[in-house]
């Protein structure tokens, strides 16, 4: 009996953790959720219905449609007039590519609740699923006029613009995201990558600074470190100003040393091969690694 209680509590705690963080972990959610629902459902109280919804969403992800249908049936029985359950029903229809039926449900919900942002985003998701990217972009822009602080929506708009190779508009979206959450290192990194893609020394210099900021916020961001190296190396080779060329060569060499050291620390078996590859890359960029630069810290740049 003690072991059973522990098992239940461990499973419940895991499910709560995944809801709170939130983490999708769809396979694990269905595994733990099925155990709780079928073996311990009578011990869960009102939390049972939250778990039904959680398992439903995970089942859609995993294409376990029988499980999803069962969860939805129980939720409909318990909450026959719930808008939330109606939305779940429409999501199930989406998973079967029944977009017209799903849209009808969403539109009826919006008639009663015009400010329901989650439903508006589902309608945009349908446009995206049908590869109507232009319409999805238009609707997402309209959505963001009303829900300007929705980071998920801004991120989605960035991806849509990038899919259309409209990097200038993607850059604007990233600037909005950084204003909303200036301490998110991934936003600075993503913004830097877009600037680097746009090209031109001015954009690459800005990219280097945003890569540096991403590193300051998270020193373990290897993608930002590689980006910082590439931007610095580009500027070192492209700049006509001697001071700028020297400064960017120093930055590139610092980043190269950091990359080499971190590569070796996690991949000892291939450290020599990896270092030779790095040296070859540096040689092609005509950048030398000073022997003492690995001890230097990344300063303001």
Short mmCIF file of C-alpha atoms in Angstrom, two decimals:
data_model
loop_
_atom_site.label_atom_id
_atom_site.label_comp_id
_atom_site.label_asym_id
_atom_site.label_seq_id
_atom_site.Cartn_x
_atom_site.Cartn_y
_atom_site.Cartn_z
CA UNK A 1 0.00 0.00 0.00
CA UNK A 2 2.85 2.39 0.84
CA UNK A 3 4.47 1.74 -2.54
CA UNK A 4 1.12 2.38 -4.27
CA UNK A 5 0.73 5.74 -2.54
CA UNK A 6 4.28 6.71 -3.48
CA UNK A 7 3.64 5.71 -7.10
CA UNK A 8 0.49 7.81 -7.26
CA UNK A 9 2.17 10.81 -5.68
CA UNK A 10 5.22 10.57 -7.95
CA UNK A 11 2.99 10.40 -11.02
CA UNK A 12 0.83 13.31 -9.84
CA UNK A 13 3.88 15.41 -9.06
CA UNK A 14 5.35 14.72 -12.49
CA UNK A 15 2.10 15.68 -14.19
CA UNK A 16 1.91 18.91 -12.19
CA UNK A 17 5.51 19.73 -12.98
CA UNK A 18 4.93 19.28 -16.71
CA UNK A 19 1.82 21.48 -16.53
CA UNK A 20 3.54 24.25 -14.58
CA UNK A 21 6.80 24.58 -16.49
CA UNK A 22 5.22 23.84 -19.07
CA UNK A 23 6.85 20.87 -20.79
CA UNK A 24 5.13 18.86 -23.51
CA UNK A 25 6.81 15.48 -22.83
CA UNK A 26 3.85 13.94 -24.61
CA UNK A 27 4.95 10.30 -24.46
CA UNK A 28 5.61 10.50 -20.71
CA UNK A 29 2.38 12.41 -20.09
CA UNK A 30 0.31 9.73 -21.77
CA UNK A 31 2.14 6.99 -19.87
CA UNK A 32 1.78 8.57 -16.44
CA UNK A 33 -1.68 9.93 -17.24
CA UNK A 34 -3.10 6.58 -18.33
CA UNK A 35 -1.83 5.01 -15.12
CA UNK A 36 -3.47 7.70 -13.00
CA UNK A 37 -6.76 7.70 -14.88
CA UNK A 38 -7.32 3.97 -15.18
CA UNK A 39 -5.77 2.75 -11.93
CA UNK A 40 -6.20 5.63 -9.48
CA UNK A 41 -8.88 7.87 -10.97
CA UNK A 42 -11.14 7.62 -7.92
CA UNK A 43 -8.34 8.98 -5.70
CA UNK A 44 -7.57 12.12 -7.71
CA UNK A 45 -10.57 14.28 -6.84
CA UNK A 46 -11.10 17.30 -9.09
CA UNK A 47 -7.54 16.99 -10.39
CA UNK A 48 -8.77 14.06 -12.46
CA UNK A 49 -10.35 16.45 -14.99
CA UNK A 50 -7.17 18.48 -15.34
CA UNK A 51 -5.29 15.26 -16.01
CA UNK A 52 -7.89 14.20 -18.59
CA UNK A 53 -7.26 17.45 -20.48
CA UNK A 54 -3.49 17.08 -20.17
CA UNK A 55 -3.59 13.51 -21.45
CA UNK A 56 -5.93 14.53 -24.27
CA UNK A 57 -3.46 17.14 -25.57
CA UNK A 58 -0.53 14.74 -25.24
CA UNK A 59 -2.49 12.02 -27.05
CA UNK A 60 -3.09 14.37 -29.98
CA UNK A 61 0.66 14.99 -30.15
CA UNK A 62 1.39 11.25 -30.12
CA UNK A 63 -1.46 10.42 -32.50
CA UNK A 64 -3.02 8.12 -29.89
CA UNK A 65 -6.47 9.00 -31.11
CA UNK A 66 -8.38 6.31 -29.21
CA UNK A 67 -7.01 7.66 -25.93
CA UNK A 68 -7.73 11.25 -26.99
CA UNK A 69 -11.31 10.34 -27.90
CA UNK A 70 -11.84 8.63 -24.55
CA UNK A 71 -10.53 11.65 -22.62
CA UNK A 72 -12.69 14.03 -24.63
CA UNK A 73 -15.77 11.86 -24.08
CA UNK A 74 -15.27 11.99 -20.31
CA UNK A 75 -14.71 15.73 -20.32
CA UNK A 76 -17.84 16.31 -22.43
CA UNK A 77 -19.85 14.21 -20.01
CA UNK A 78 -18.60 16.16 -17.00
CA UNK A 79 -18.67 19.63 -18.61
CA UNK A 80 -21.28 19.52 -21.41
CA UNK A 81 -21.43 23.31 -21.93
CA UNK A 82 -17.76 24.15 -21.38
CA UNK A 83 -16.14 26.44 -23.94
CA UNK A 84 -12.81 24.89 -23.05
CA UNK A 85 -14.07 21.41 -23.93
CA UNK A 86 -15.55 22.71 -27.18
CA UNK A 87 -12.10 24.02 -28.07
CA UNK A 88 -10.61 20.59 -27.35
CA UNK A 89 -13.21 19.02 -29.61
CA UNK A 90 -12.22 21.39 -32.41
CA UNK A 91 -8.55 20.49 -31.88
CA UNK A 92 -9.44 16.83 -32.31
CA UNK A 93 -11.16 17.68 -35.59
CA UNK A 94 -8.02 19.53 -36.67
CA UNK A 95 -5.98 16.40 -36.04
CA UNK A 96 -8.19 14.59 -38.58
CA UNK A 97 -7.76 17.49 -41.08
CA UNK A 98 -11.42 18.44 -40.65
CA UNK A 99 -10.53 22.11 -40.73
CA UNK A 100 -13.93 23.45 -41.85
CA UNK A 101 -15.72 21.78 -38.94
CA UNK A 102 -13.08 22.98 -36.49
CA UNK A 103 -13.35 26.53 -37.82
CA UNK A 104 -17.11 26.53 -37.31
CA UNK A 105 -16.66 25.63 -33.65
CA UNK A 106 -13.99 28.28 -33.14
CA UNK A 107 -16.10 30.95 -34.84
CA UNK A 108 -19.07 30.17 -32.58
CA UNK A 109 -16.83 30.46 -29.53
CA UNK A 110 -15.57 33.85 -30.72
CA UNK A 111 -19.11 35.10 -31.22
CA UNK A 112 -19.66 34.61 -27.50
CA UNK A 113 -16.09 35.47 -26.42
CA UNK A 114 -14.45 37.89 -28.91
CA UNK A 115 -11.40 38.31 -26.66
CA UNK A 116 -10.59 34.59 -26.52
CA UNK A 117 -6.98 34.74 -27.69
CA UNK A 118 -6.37 30.98 -27.54
CA UNK A 119 -9.16 30.35 -30.04
CA UNK A 120 -7.90 33.08 -32.36
CA UNK A 121 -4.52 31.37 -32.36
CA UNK A 122 -6.13 28.05 -33.23
CA UNK A 123 -7.68 29.67 -36.33
CA UNK A 124 -4.20 30.91 -37.31
CA UNK A 125 -2.83 27.41 -36.74
CA UNK A 126 -5.42 26.07 -39.20
CA UNK A 127 -4.24 28.55 -41.86
CA UNK A 128 -0.66 27.47 -41.26
CA UNK A 129 -1.60 23.78 -41.45
CA UNK A 130 -3.21 24.46 -44.83
CA UNK A 131 -0.02 26.23 -45.97
CA UNK A 132 -1.86 29.55 -46.27
CA UNK A 133 1.18 31.41 -44.98
CA UNK A 134 0.20 34.84 -46.29
CA UNK A 135 -3.20 34.67 -44.60
CA UNK A 136 -1.65 33.32 -41.41
CA UNK A 137 0.78 36.28 -41.32
CA UNK A 138 -2.07 38.74 -41.84
CA UNK A 139 -4.21 37.20 -39.09
CA UNK A 140 -1.27 36.94 -36.70
CA UNK A 141 -0.51 40.62 -37.18
CA UNK A 142 -4.15 41.43 -36.41
CA UNK A 143 -3.98 39.22 -33.32
CA UNK A 144 -0.84 40.99 -32.06
CA UNK A 145 -2.55 44.38 -32.29
CA UNK A 146 -4.80 43.16 -29.48
CA UNK A 147 -2.38 40.87 -27.62
CA UNK A 148 0.92 42.72 -27.98
CA UNK A 149 2.71 40.95 -25.12
CA UNK A 150 2.12 37.41 -26.42
CA UNK A 151 5.68 36.11 -26.82
CA UNK A 152 4.54 32.84 -28.38
CA UNK A 153 2.68 34.74 -31.11
CA UNK A 154 5.68 36.99 -31.86
CA UNK A 155 7.89 33.91 -32.11
CA UNK A 156 5.46 32.29 -34.51
CA UNK A 157 5.39 35.42 -36.65
CA UNK A 158 9.21 35.38 -36.76
CA UNK A 159 9.13 31.82 -38.10
CA UNK A 160 6.51 32.67 -40.71
CA UNK A 161 8.49 35.67 -41.95
CA UNK A 162 11.68 33.58 -42.10
CA UNK A 163 9.82 30.92 -44.10
CA UNK A 164 9.07 33.70 -46.61
CA UNK A 165 12.67 34.97 -46.39
CA UNK A 166 11.39 38.32 -45.15
CA UNK A 167 14.24 38.85 -42.69
CA UNK A 168 13.65 42.58 -42.16
CA UNK A 169 10.19 41.95 -40.74
CA UNK A 170 11.50 38.99 -38.75
CA UNK A 171 14.11 41.36 -37.27
CA UNK A 172 11.37 43.77 -36.19
CA UNK A 173 9.53 40.94 -34.43
CA UNK A 174 12.67 39.93 -32.56
CA UNK A 175 13.14 43.54 -31.43
CA UNK A 176 9.63 43.42 -29.97
CA UNK A 177 10.43 40.16 -28.19
CA UNK A 178 13.60 41.62 -26.67
CA UNK A 179 11.62 44.61 -25.42
CA UNK A 180 9.10 42.26 -23.79
CA UNK A 181 11.75 39.98 -22.28
CA UNK A 182 15.25 41.51 -22.39
CA UNK A 183 16.77 38.78 -20.21
CA UNK A 184 16.00 35.89 -22.56
CA UNK A 185 19.34 34.88 -24.09
CA UNK A 186 17.62 32.96 -26.90
CA UNK A 187 15.92 36.13 -28.14
CA UNK A 188 19.26 37.94 -28.39
CA UNK A 189 20.78 34.94 -30.15
CA UNK A 190 17.90 34.67 -32.64
CA UNK A 191 18.00 38.40 -33.34
CA UNK A 192 21.74 38.17 -33.98
CA UNK A 193 21.28 35.28 -36.41
CA UNK A 194 18.72 37.27 -38.41
CA UNK A 195 21.01 40.31 -38.51
CA UNK A 196 23.90 38.12 -39.66
CA UNK A 197 21.70 36.63 -42.39
CA UNK A 198 20.74 40.11 -43.61
CA UNK A 199 24.45 40.73 -44.19
CA UNK A 200 26.43 43.92 -44.60
CA UNK A 201 29.06 45.06 -42.14
CA UNK A 202 26.66 47.22 -40.15
CA UNK A 203 24.23 44.35 -39.58
CA UNK A 204 27.05 41.89 -38.84
CA UNK A 205 28.51 44.27 -36.26
CA UNK A 206 25.10 44.51 -34.57
CA UNK A 207 24.87 40.72 -34.76
CA UNK A 208 28.20 40.37 -32.97
CA UNK A 209 26.94 42.59 -30.15
CA UNK A 210 23.72 40.61 -29.77
CA UNK A 211 25.64 37.34 -29.79
CA UNK A 212 27.83 38.81 -27.05
CA UNK A 213 24.76 39.80 -25.04
CA UNK A 214 23.35 36.29 -25.40
CA UNK A 215 26.63 34.92 -24.04
CA UNK A 216 26.55 37.31 -21.10
CA UNK A 217 23.05 36.14 -20.25
CA UNK A 218 23.97 32.47 -20.69
CA UNK A 219 27.64 31.59 -20.89
CA UNK A 220 26.76 28.05 -22.01
CA UNK A 221 24.98 29.13 -25.20
CA UNK A 222 27.26 27.44 -27.74
CA UNK A 223 25.23 28.62 -30.70
CA UNK A 224 25.75 32.21 -29.59
CA UNK A 225 29.47 31.52 -29.11
CA UNK A 226 29.79 30.15 -32.64
CA UNK A 227 27.80 33.13 -33.92
CA UNK A 228 30.05 35.55 -32.06
CA UNK A 229 33.08 33.85 -33.62
CA UNK A 230 31.64 33.97 -37.15
CA UNK A 231 30.55 37.61 -36.88
CA UNK A 232 33.90 38.68 -35.44
CA UNK A 233 35.83 36.73 -38.09
CA UNK A 234 33.72 38.27 -40.85
CA UNK A 235 34.36 41.79 -39.54
CA UNK A 236 38.06 41.10 -39.07
CA UNK A 237 38.37 40.18 -42.74
CA UNK A 238 35.94 42.75 -44.14
CA UNK A 239 36.92 45.84 -42.15
CA UNK A 240 39.27 48.37 -43.75
CA UNK A 241 39.91 50.11 -40.45
CA UNK A 242 43.09 48.77 -38.85
CA UNK A 243 41.83 49.23 -35.28
CA UNK A 244 38.53 47.53 -36.02
CA UNK A 245 40.29 44.69 -37.82
CA UNK A 246 42.63 44.13 -34.85
CA UNK A 247 39.78 44.29 -32.32
CA UNK A 248 37.60 41.81 -34.21
CA UNK A 249 40.56 39.49 -34.75
CA UNK A 250 41.01 39.46 -30.97
CA UNK A 251 37.31 38.69 -30.45
CA UNK A 252 37.39 35.90 -33.04
CA UNK A 253 40.50 34.39 -31.50
CA UNK A 254 38.95 34.51 -28.02
CA UNK A 255 35.80 32.79 -29.28
CA UNK A 256 37.82 30.18 -31.18
CA UNK A 257 39.75 29.32 -28.04
CA UNK A 258 36.54 29.05 -26.02
CA UNK A 259 35.00 26.78 -28.64
CA UNK A 260 38.10 24.59 -28.72
CA UNK A 261 38.28 24.26 -24.92
CA UNK A 262 34.60 23.43 -24.58
CA UNK A 263 34.73 21.01 -27.48
CA UNK A 264 37.63 19.18 -25.87
CA UNK A 265 35.99 19.08 -22.43
CA UNK A 266 32.94 17.23 -23.73
CA UNK A 267 34.56 15.20 -26.47
CA UNK A 268 37.94 14.04 -25.22
CA UNK A 269 38.04 11.05 -27.58
CA UNK A 270 38.10 13.32 -30.62
CA UNK A 271 39.74 16.42 -29.16
CA UNK A 272 42.77 16.32 -31.46
CA UNK A 273 40.68 15.88 -34.59
CA UNK A 274 38.28 18.64 -33.48
CA UNK A 275 41.10 21.06 -32.72
CA UNK A 276 42.70 20.41 -36.10
CA UNK A 277 39.39 21.16 -37.80
CA UNK A 278 39.11 24.38 -35.83
CA UNK A 279 42.67 25.38 -36.71
CA UNK A 280 41.93 24.70 -40.37
CA UNK A 281 38.84 26.91 -40.21
CA UNK A 282 40.84 29.70 -38.54
CA UNK A 283 43.60 29.40 -41.15
CA UNK A 284 41.04 29.84 -43.91
CA UNK A 285 39.90 33.03 -42.17
CA UNK A 286 43.52 34.10 -41.59
CA UNK A 287 43.05 34.41 -37.82
CA UNK A 288 45.68 33.34 -35.30
CA UNK A 289 44.94 32.22 -31.74
CA UNK A 290 47.11 34.04 -29.19
CA UNK A 291 48.43 31.64 -26.57
CA UNK A 292 47.21 33.69 -23.59
CA UNK A 293 43.82 34.72 -24.87
CA UNK A 294 41.93 31.74 -23.41
CA UNK A 295 42.28 33.29 -19.97
CA UNK A 296 40.68 36.58 -21.00
CA UNK A 297 37.03 37.36 -20.23
CA UNK A 298 34.54 38.65 -22.76
CA UNK A 299 34.21 42.35 -22.04
CA UNK A 300 31.91 45.03 -23.38
CA UNK A 301 31.93 45.04 -27.12
#
